[in-house]
PDB file of C-alpha atoms in Angstrom:
ATOM      1  CA  MET A  78      -0.062   0.017   0.046  1.00  0.00           C
ATOM      2  CA  GLN A  79       1.307   3.427  -0.923  1.00  0.00           C
ATOM      3  CA  ASN A  80       1.240   6.417   1.305  1.00  0.00           C
ATOM      4  CA  PHE A  81       0.098   9.583  -0.285  1.00  0.00           C
ATOM      5  CA  ARG A  82       0.897  13.029   1.050  1.00  0.00           C
ATOM      6  CA  PHE A  83      -0.997  16.096  -0.055  1.00  0.00           C
ATOM      7  CA  SER A  84       0.422  19.528   0.229  1.00  0.00           C
ATOM      8  CA  GLY A  85      -1.636  22.348   1.416  1.00  0.00           C
ATOM      9  CA  ASN A  86      -1.547  23.800  -2.175  1.00  0.00           C
ATOM     10  CA  VAL A  87      -3.058  20.676  -3.677  1.00  0.00           C
ATOM     11  CA  ILE A  88      -5.857  20.561  -1.005  1.00  0.00           C
ATOM     12  CA  GLY A  89      -6.398  24.300  -1.578  1.00  0.00           C
ATOM     13  CA  LEU A  90      -6.745  23.841  -5.354  1.00  0.00           C
ATOM     14  CA  PHE A  91      -9.154  20.982  -4.796  1.00  0.00           C
ATOM     15  CA  PHE A  92     -11.468  23.154  -2.681  1.00  0.00           C
ATOM     16  CA  PHE A  93     -11.069  26.158  -5.044  1.00  0.00           C
ATOM     17  CA  SER A  94     -12.110  23.977  -7.915  1.00  0.00           C
ATOM     18  CA  ILE A  95     -15.130  22.740  -6.031  1.00  0.00           C
ATOM     19  CA  LEU A  96     -16.064  26.336  -5.392  1.00  0.00           C
ATOM     20  CA  ALA A  97     -15.439  27.616  -8.891  1.00  0.00           C
ATOM     21  CA  PHE A  98     -17.156  24.709 -10.721  1.00  0.00           C
ATOM     22  CA  GLY A  99     -19.878  24.136  -8.136  1.00  0.00           C
ATOM     23  CA  ALA A 100     -21.358  27.649  -8.756  1.00  0.00           C
ATOM     24  CA  ASN A 101     -24.557  27.593 -10.637  1.00  0.00           C
ATOM     25  CA  ALA A 102     -24.659  29.617 -13.782  1.00  0.00           C
ATOM     26  CA  ASN A 103     -27.816  31.237 -12.485  1.00  0.00           C
ATOM     27  CA  ASP A 104     -26.243  32.474  -9.280  1.00  0.00           C
ATOM     28  CA  ILE A 105     -26.164  36.228  -8.806  1.00  0.00           C
ATOM     29  CA  TRP A 106     -22.924  37.847  -7.843  1.00  0.00           C
ATOM     30  CA  ILE A 107     -21.655  41.434  -7.635  1.00  0.00           C
ATOM     31  CA  ASP A 108     -18.730  42.927  -9.584  1.00  0.00           C
ATOM     32  CA  VAL A 109     -17.328  46.134  -8.044  1.00  0.00           C
ATOM     33  CA  ASN A 110     -14.974  47.875 -10.351  1.00  0.00           C
ATOM     34  CA  THR A 111     -13.194  50.454  -8.167  1.00  0.00           C
ATOM     35  CA  VAL A 112     -11.372  52.038 -11.156  1.00  0.00           C
ATOM     36  CA  ASP A 113     -14.517  52.667 -13.308  1.00  0.00           C
ATOM     37  CA  HIS A 114     -16.630  53.319 -10.206  1.00  0.00           C
ATOM     38  CA  THR A 115     -19.300  50.866 -11.209  1.00  0.00           C
ATOM     39  CA  LEU A 116     -21.187  48.088  -9.326  1.00  0.00           C
ATOM     40  CA  THR A 117     -22.537  45.343 -11.684  1.00  0.00           C
ATOM     41  CA  VAL A 118     -25.116  42.796 -10.902  1.00  0.00           C
ATOM     42  CA  MET A 119     -24.061  39.513 -12.750  1.00  0.00           C
ATOM     43  CA  GLN A 120     -26.021  36.340 -13.181  1.00  0.00           C
ATOM     44  CA  GLY A 121     -23.391  33.845 -14.221  1.00  0.00           C
ATOM     45  CA  ASP A 122     -21.555  35.630 -16.943  1.00  0.00           C
ATOM     46  CA  LYS A 123     -24.479  37.826 -17.963  1.00  0.00           C
ATOM     47  CA  THR A 124     -24.859  41.539 -16.756  1.00  0.00           C
ATOM     48  CA  GLN A 125     -28.220  42.182 -15.209  1.00  0.00           C
ATOM     49  CA  GLN A 126     -27.761  45.754 -13.974  1.00  0.00           C
ATOM     50  CA  VAL A 127     -25.043  48.341 -13.750  1.00  0.00           C
ATOM     51  CA  PHE A 128     -24.833  51.111 -11.065  1.00  0.00           C
ATOM     52  CA  GLU A 129     -22.562  54.011 -11.914  1.00  0.00           C
ATOM     53  CA  ASN A 130     -20.824  56.648  -9.772  1.00  0.00           C
ATOM     54  CA  ILE A 131     -20.275  54.437  -6.702  1.00  0.00           C
ATOM     55  CA  ALA A 132     -18.111  55.784  -3.828  1.00  0.00           C
ATOM     56  CA  ILE A 133     -15.319  53.832  -2.141  1.00  0.00           C
ATOM     57  CA  GLY A 134     -12.919  54.508   0.650  1.00  0.00           C
ATOM     58  CA  ARG A 135     -11.659  58.087   0.671  1.00  0.00           C
ATOM     59  CA  PHE A 136      -8.025  56.766   0.384  1.00  0.00           C
ATOM     60  CA  GLY A 137      -8.685  54.204  -2.434  1.00  0.00           C
ATOM     61  CA  THR A 138      -8.226  50.449  -2.253  1.00  0.00           C
ATOM     62  CA  THR A 139      -5.727  48.014  -0.750  1.00  0.00           C
ATOM     63  CA  TRP A 140      -4.988  44.272  -0.333  1.00  0.00           C
ATOM     64  CA  HIS A 141      -3.662  45.063   3.131  1.00  0.00           C
ATOM     65  CA  LYS A 142      -6.477  46.975   4.900  1.00  0.00           C
ATOM     66  CA  ILE A 143      -6.101  47.997   8.545  1.00  0.00           C
ATOM     67  CA  THR A 144      -8.414  49.652  10.921  1.00  0.00           C
ATOM     68  CA  ARG A 145      -9.219  53.284  10.153  1.00  0.00           C
ATOM     69  CA  ASP A 146      -7.109  53.503   7.064  1.00  0.00           C
ATOM     70  CA  ASP A 147     -10.329  54.505   5.027  1.00  0.00           C
ATOM     71  CA  LYS A 148      -9.349  52.136   2.247  1.00  0.00           C
ATOM     72  CA  THR A 149     -11.665  49.610   0.488  1.00  0.00           C
ATOM     73  CA  PRO A 150     -10.332  46.129   0.686  1.00  0.00           C
ATOM     74  CA  LEU A 151      -9.869  44.255  -2.603  1.00  0.00           C
ATOM     75  CA  GLY A 152     -10.963  40.503  -2.853  1.00  0.00           C
ATOM     76  CA  ASP A 153     -13.839  38.216  -2.981  1.00  0.00           C
ATOM     77  CA  PHE A 154     -16.333  38.425  -0.116  1.00  0.00           C
ATOM     78  CA  ARG A 155     -19.937  37.349   0.521  1.00  0.00           C
ATOM     79  CA  ILE A 156     -22.873  39.257   1.929  1.00  0.00           C
ATOM     80  CA  GLY A 157     -22.872  38.212   5.617  1.00  0.00           C
ATOM     81  CA  TRP A 158     -25.744  40.312   7.045  1.00  0.00           C
ATOM     82  CA  ILE A 159     -28.304  43.030   6.335  1.00  0.00           C
ATOM     83  CA  ASN A 160     -29.066  46.049   8.400  1.00  0.00           C
ATOM     84  CA  GLU A 161     -32.342  47.646   7.093  1.00  0.00           C
ATOM     85  CA  LYS A 162     -32.148  50.444   9.667  1.00  0.00           C
ATOM     86  CA  SER A 163     -28.630  51.629   9.173  1.00  0.00           C
ATOM     87  CA  GLN A 164     -27.518  55.254   9.508  1.00  0.00           C
ATOM     88  CA  TYR A 165     -26.524  54.831   5.765  1.00  0.00           C
ATOM     89  CA  TYR A 166     -30.088  53.874   4.868  1.00  0.00           C
ATOM     90  CA  ARG A 167     -29.481  50.202   4.197  1.00  0.00           C
ATOM     91  CA  PHE A 168     -26.278  48.250   4.866  1.00  0.00           C
ATOM     92  CA  PHE A 169     -25.287  44.919   3.344  1.00  0.00           C
ATOM     93  CA  GLY A 170     -22.321  43.710   5.449  1.00  0.00           C
ATOM     94  CA  LEU A 171     -19.469  41.698   3.941  1.00  0.00           C
ATOM     95  CA  ASP A 172     -17.776  38.733   5.565  1.00  0.00           C
ATOM     96  CA  TYR A 173     -14.615  40.868   5.984  1.00  0.00           C
ATOM     97  CA  PRO A 174     -12.014  40.087   7.109  1.00  0.00           C
ATOM     98  CA  ASP A 175     -12.198  36.835   5.231  1.00  0.00           C
ATOM     99  CA  ARG A 176      -9.849  33.834   5.392  1.00  0.00           C
ATOM    100  CA  GLU A 177      -7.677  35.052   2.431  1.00  0.00           C
ATOM    101  CA  THR A 178      -7.219  38.509   4.011  1.00  0.00           C
ATOM    102  CA  ALA A 179      -6.406  36.869   7.429  1.00  0.00           C
ATOM    103  CA  ARG A 180      -4.011  34.480   5.813  1.00  0.00           C
ATOM    104  CA  ARG A 181      -2.024  37.179   4.095  1.00  0.00           C
ATOM    105  CA  ALA A 182      -2.026  39.275   7.387  1.00  0.00           C
ATOM    106  CA  LEU A 183      -0.693  36.380   9.450  1.00  0.00           C
ATOM    107  CA  GLU A 184       2.063  35.580   6.877  1.00  0.00           C
ATOM    108  CA  GLU A 185       3.026  39.318   7.062  1.00  0.00           C
ATOM    109  CA  ASN A 186       2.865  39.205  10.809  1.00  0.00           C
ATOM    110  CA  ARG A 187       0.134  41.919  10.963  1.00  0.00           C
ATOM    111  CA  ILE A 188      -1.989  39.633  13.101  1.00  0.00           C
ATOM    112  CA  ASP A 189      -1.175  37.004  15.612  1.00  0.00           C
ATOM    113  CA  GLU A 190      -2.090  33.302  15.468  1.00  0.00           C
ATOM    114  CA  GLU A 191      -4.960  33.714  17.890  1.00  0.00           C
ATOM    115  CA  THR A 192      -6.642  36.341  15.721  1.00  0.00           C
ATOM    116  CA  TRP A 193      -6.028  34.227  12.590  1.00  0.00           C
ATOM    117  CA  LEU A 194      -7.757  31.187  14.402  1.00  0.00           C
ATOM    118  CA  THR A 195     -10.657  33.345  15.503  1.00  0.00           C
ATOM    119  CA  ILE A 196     -11.252  34.490  11.984  1.00  0.00           C
ATOM    120  CA  LEU A 197     -10.715  30.951  10.562  1.00  0.00           C
ATOM    121  CA  ARG A 198     -13.266  29.459  13.043  1.00  0.00           C
ATOM    122  CA  ALA A 199     -15.876  31.995  12.184  1.00  0.00           C
ATOM    123  CA  THR A 200     -15.495  31.540   8.446  1.00  0.00           C
ATOM    124  CA  ASN A 201     -15.442  27.738   8.880  1.00  0.00           C
ATOM    125  CA  GLN A 202     -18.738  27.967  10.668  1.00  0.00           C
ATOM    126  CA  GLU A 203     -20.067  30.458   8.149  1.00  0.00           C
ATOM    127  CA  ARG A 204     -20.521  33.113  10.912  1.00  0.00           C
ATOM    128  CA  THR A 205     -19.559  36.748  10.584  1.00  0.00           C
ATOM    129  CA  PRO A 206     -15.874  37.061  11.411  1.00  0.00           C
ATOM    130  CA  PRO A 207     -14.793  39.371  14.262  1.00  0.00           C
ATOM    131  CA  GLN A 208     -15.257  43.045  13.208  1.00  0.00           C
ATOM    132  CA  ASN A 209     -12.767  44.565  15.757  1.00  0.00           C
ATOM    133  CA  THR A 210      -9.373  43.269  14.669  1.00  0.00           C
ATOM    134  CA  ILE A 211      -6.458  45.217  13.489  1.00  0.00           C
ATOM    135  CA  LEU A 212      -7.701  44.306   9.913  1.00  0.00           C
ATOM    136  CA  GLY A 213     -10.871  46.414  10.442  1.00  0.00           C
ATOM    137  CA  GLY A 214     -14.367  45.495   9.932  1.00  0.00           C
ATOM    138  CA  TYR A 215     -17.903  46.610   9.309  1.00  0.00           C
ATOM    139  CA  ILE A 216     -17.255  46.649   5.588  1.00  0.00           C
ATOM    140  CA  GLY A 217     -20.309  46.644   3.329  1.00  0.00           C
ATOM    141  CA  ILE A 218     -22.397  48.059   0.526  1.00  0.00           C
ATOM    142  CA  HIS A 219     -24.717  50.961   1.732  1.00  0.00           C
ATOM    143  CA  GLY A 220     -26.579  54.032   0.833  1.00  0.00           C
ATOM    144  CA  ILE A 221     -25.804  57.621   1.860  1.00  0.00           C
ATOM    145  CA  GLY A 222     -28.400  57.813   4.436  1.00  0.00           C
ATOM    146  CA  ARG A 223     -29.010  61.509   5.119  1.00  0.00           C
ATOM    147  CA  GLY A 224     -25.658  62.439   3.646  1.00  0.00           C
ATOM    148  CA  ASP A 225     -25.181  65.048   0.977  1.00  0.00           C
ATOM    149  CA  PRO A 226     -25.832  63.632  -2.583  1.00  0.00           C
ATOM    150  CA  GLU A 227     -23.472  66.220  -3.985  1.00  0.00           C
ATOM    151  CA  VAL A 228     -20.577  64.958  -1.905  1.00  0.00           C
ATOM    152  CA  HIS A 229     -21.400  61.444  -3.046  1.00  0.00           C
ATOM    153  CA  ASP A 230     -21.345  62.595  -6.651  1.00  0.00           C
ATOM    154  CA  GLN A 231     -18.004  64.271  -6.379  1.00  0.00           C
ATOM    155  CA  PHE A 232     -15.843  62.424  -3.827  1.00  0.00           C
ATOM    156  CA  HIS A 233     -14.907  59.003  -2.515  1.00  0.00           C
ATOM    157  CA  TRP A 234     -16.028  59.477   1.019  1.00  0.00           C
ATOM    158  CA  THR A 235     -16.453  56.143   2.851  1.00  0.00           C
ATOM    159  CA  ASN A 236     -14.305  54.536   5.538  1.00  0.00           C
ATOM    160  CA  GLY A 237     -13.826  51.532   3.247  1.00  0.00           C
ATOM    161  CA  CYS A 238     -17.275  50.496   2.158  1.00  0.00           C
ATOM    162  CA  ILE A 239     -19.006  50.809  -1.211  1.00  0.00           C
ATOM    163  CA  ALA A 240     -21.656  53.488  -1.257  1.00  0.00           C
ATOM    164  CA  LEU A 241     -24.476  54.030  -3.676  1.00  0.00           C
ATOM    165  CA  THR A 242     -27.356  56.553  -3.547  1.00  0.00           C
ATOM    166  CA  ASN A 243     -30.324  55.445  -1.470  1.00  0.00           C
ATOM    167  CA  GLU A 244     -32.359  55.025  -4.698  1.00  0.00           C
ATOM    168  CA  GLN A 245     -29.643  52.800  -6.140  1.00  0.00           C
ATOM    169  CA  ILE A 246     -29.643  50.781  -2.990  1.00  0.00           C
ATOM    170  CA  ASP A 247     -33.368  50.187  -3.092  1.00  0.00           C
ATOM    171  CA  VAL A 248     -32.987  48.790  -6.583  1.00  0.00           C
ATOM    172  CA  LEU A 249     -29.795  46.829  -5.744  1.00  0.00           C
ATOM    173  CA  GLY A 250     -31.447  45.378  -2.610  1.00  0.00           C
ATOM    174  CA  LYS A 251     -33.611  43.032  -4.628  1.00  0.00           C
ATOM    175  CA  TRP A 252     -30.475  41.148  -5.693  1.00  0.00           C
ATOM    176  CA  LEU A 253     -28.624  41.007  -2.402  1.00  0.00           C
ATOM    177  CA  LYS A 254     -29.064  38.378   0.289  1.00  0.00           C
ATOM    178  CA  PRO A 255     -26.708  36.673   2.615  1.00  0.00           C
ATOM    179  CA  GLY A 256     -24.322  34.430   0.759  1.00  0.00           C
ATOM    180  CA  VAL A 257     -24.193  36.537  -2.486  1.00  0.00           C
ATOM    181  CA  MET A 258     -20.563  36.756  -3.784  1.00  0.00           C
ATOM    182  CA  VAL A 259     -19.072  40.280  -3.920  1.00  0.00           C
ATOM    183  CA  LYS A 260     -15.970  40.684  -6.044  1.00  0.00           C
ATOM    184  CA  ILE A 261     -14.101  43.936  -5.286  1.00  0.00           C
ATOM    185  CA  ARG A 262     -11.332  44.747  -7.871  1.00  0.00           C
TER     186      ARG A 262
END
């Protein structure tokens, strides 16, 4: 009998392939283009709706987000919760920090092993990861609430979230539910 040893990379590729190919072509997902400032609702590879003039973090985007840097994290996330009574009108929270963000942060010594394990346990149990780590939290897609629409039209103003007008959020809300994939690039 032969002994087989699998590396973490092989196992990771296996699970990635299950996720990538297991997705239904009818599944809704969100593509956030931080360069073009658009949010696109996708169904498989077909565009369903495009929202223009979105706002992102006031200091741009990053792969290495930390608390209070006012940058929008790049990566693939999922809608984790919905707050219908947010100060920003409606808030669709993302599962940030996710496993990939935490893995990078651990490798770069930006978080300790205890923080990594806490995030990992939450993601393994499909719970919202801790929102109060050095990596930040409370990242989502939301409206402007009672904010100034002119500020929204002219500036990136969020602390790291994706913002649309309240009217846009009302339309987008019909597509969003917990588990919907959000790709921020």
